[in-house]
Short mmCIF file of C-alpha atoms in Angstrom, two decimals:
data_model
loop_
_atom_site.label_atom_id
_atom_site.label_comp_id
_atom_site.label_asym_id
_atom_site.label_seq_id
_atom_site.Cartn_x
_atom_site.Cartn_y
_atom_site.Cartn_z
CA MET A 1 0.16 0.05 -0.32
CA GLY A 2 2.30 2.42 0.81
CA ALA A 3 3.39 4.68 3.90
CA SER A 4 0.72 6.01 5.96
CA VAL A 5 0.48 10.03 6.36
CA ALA A 6 -0.51 10.94 9.82
CA ASP A 7 -2.81 14.01 10.30
CA GLY A 8 -0.65 17.40 9.77
CA SER A 9 1.74 15.92 7.18
CA PHE A 10 1.98 16.23 4.00
CA PHE A 11 4.33 15.92 0.59
CA GLY A 12 5.14 19.05 -1.16
CA GLU A 13 6.30 22.50 0.20
CA ILE A 14 3.86 23.47 3.08
CA CYS A 15 3.03 26.96 2.43
CA ARG A 16 0.49 27.43 5.79
CA ALA A 17 -0.87 24.88 8.10
CA GLU A 18 -3.50 25.58 10.56
CA ARG A 19 -4.85 23.10 13.35
CA MET A 20 -8.13 23.33 14.99
CA VAL A 21 -8.92 21.13 16.98
CA ASP A 22 -8.42 17.74 14.93
CA VAL A 23 -9.04 19.28 11.92
CA VAL A 24 -6.32 20.28 9.81
CA PHE A 25 -6.27 22.99 6.96
CA ALA A 26 -2.99 23.45 4.63
CA GLU A 27 -1.90 25.06 1.25
CA THR A 28 0.75 22.94 -0.24
CA GLN A 29 2.66 23.31 -3.37
CA TYR A 30 4.52 21.22 -5.83
CA ARG A 31 7.35 21.69 -8.37
CA GLN A 32 7.27 20.48 -11.99
CA GLY A 33 8.55 16.56 -12.28
CA SER A 34 7.74 16.09 -8.57
CA THR A 35 6.02 12.86 -7.36
CA VAL A 36 4.30 11.57 -4.29
CA PRO A 37 5.07 7.69 -3.85
CA MET A 38 1.90 5.44 -3.23
CA HIS A 39 0.71 6.70 0.44
CA ALA A 40 -2.80 6.52 2.56
CA HIS A 41 -3.95 9.24 5.06
CA GLU A 42 -4.82 8.18 8.46
CA SER A 43 -8.14 10.07 8.28
CA PRO A 44 -10.30 11.66 5.39
CA LEU A 45 -8.88 13.95 3.06
CA LEU A 46 -10.12 16.88 0.83
CA CYS A 47 -8.39 18.44 -1.75
CA LEU A 48 -8.91 21.62 -3.78
CA VAL A 49 -6.23 22.25 -6.60
CA VAL A 50 -5.95 25.64 -6.47
CA GLN A 51 -3.33 26.30 -9.30
CA GLY A 52 -1.67 23.73 -11.89
CA ALA A 53 -2.64 19.96 -12.40
CA PHE A 54 -1.65 16.63 -11.70
CA GLU A 55 -2.15 13.07 -12.37
CA GLU A 56 -3.18 10.70 -9.62
CA ASN A 57 -2.92 6.97 -9.60
CA SER A 58 -5.47 5.22 -7.23
CA GLY A 59 -4.62 1.58 -8.08
CA ALA A 60 -6.35 0.95 -11.36
CA ARG A 61 -7.66 4.47 -11.39
CA ARG A 62 -5.60 7.48 -12.99
CA ARG A 63 -7.18 10.65 -13.70
CA LEU A 64 -5.83 14.05 -14.36
CA LEU A 65 -7.07 16.91 -11.74
CA SER A 66 -6.87 20.30 -12.80
CA ARG A 67 -7.40 23.92 -11.23
CA GLY A 68 -11.08 23.75 -9.50
CA ALA A 69 -10.94 19.77 -9.22
CA VAL A 70 -11.94 18.65 -5.53
CA LEU A 71 -11.04 15.44 -4.49
CA PHE A 72 -11.72 13.27 -1.56
CA HIS A 73 -10.31 10.06 -0.09
CA PRO A 74 -11.40 8.21 2.55
CA ALA A 75 -8.79 7.27 5.53
CA GLY A 76 -6.56 4.53 4.28
CA GLU A 77 -7.25 4.73 0.54
CA PRO A 78 -4.06 4.75 -1.55
CA HIS A 79 -3.04 6.82 -3.77
CA ALA A 80 -0.37 8.49 -5.79
CA HIS A 81 0.89 11.87 -7.69
CA ARG A 82 2.62 13.07 -10.70
CA PHE A 83 3.03 16.79 -11.26
CA ASP A 84 3.94 17.77 -14.46
CA GLU A 85 2.83 21.74 -14.66
CA PRO A 86 5.56 24.16 -13.55
CA ARG A 87 3.80 24.91 -9.99
CA THR A 88 0.70 23.41 -8.68
CA ARG A 89 -1.00 24.46 -5.48
CA CYS A 90 -3.61 22.96 -3.35
CA PHE A 91 -5.78 23.57 -0.10
CA SER A 92 -6.47 20.42 1.66
CA VAL A 93 -8.26 19.50 4.68
CA GLN A 94 -7.83 16.69 6.72
CA LEU A 95 -10.71 15.59 8.65
CA GLY A 96 -9.72 13.92 11.86
CA PRO A 97 -11.00 11.14 13.73
CA ALA A 98 -13.51 13.38 16.14
#
């Protein structure tokens, strides 16, 4: 499956992150050519693509997510990313256990 990512941890460069009780809000950015290996999050994750685009691999499913796309991953769902745009920014919300 890959690594398990703890709440409050992100791949890429963290521009800003705030925790409110057990919900984490974060803005991250990724450089062209970067990849995120197969991983899963401890808690459910919502992600809004603010700028750029990336390809996501969730097992047998591959999709291109561009600016304005919103994705949801339940806790424990494995996925990986590849960034081909010069700069991609995302706003994520990790929904903690409570």
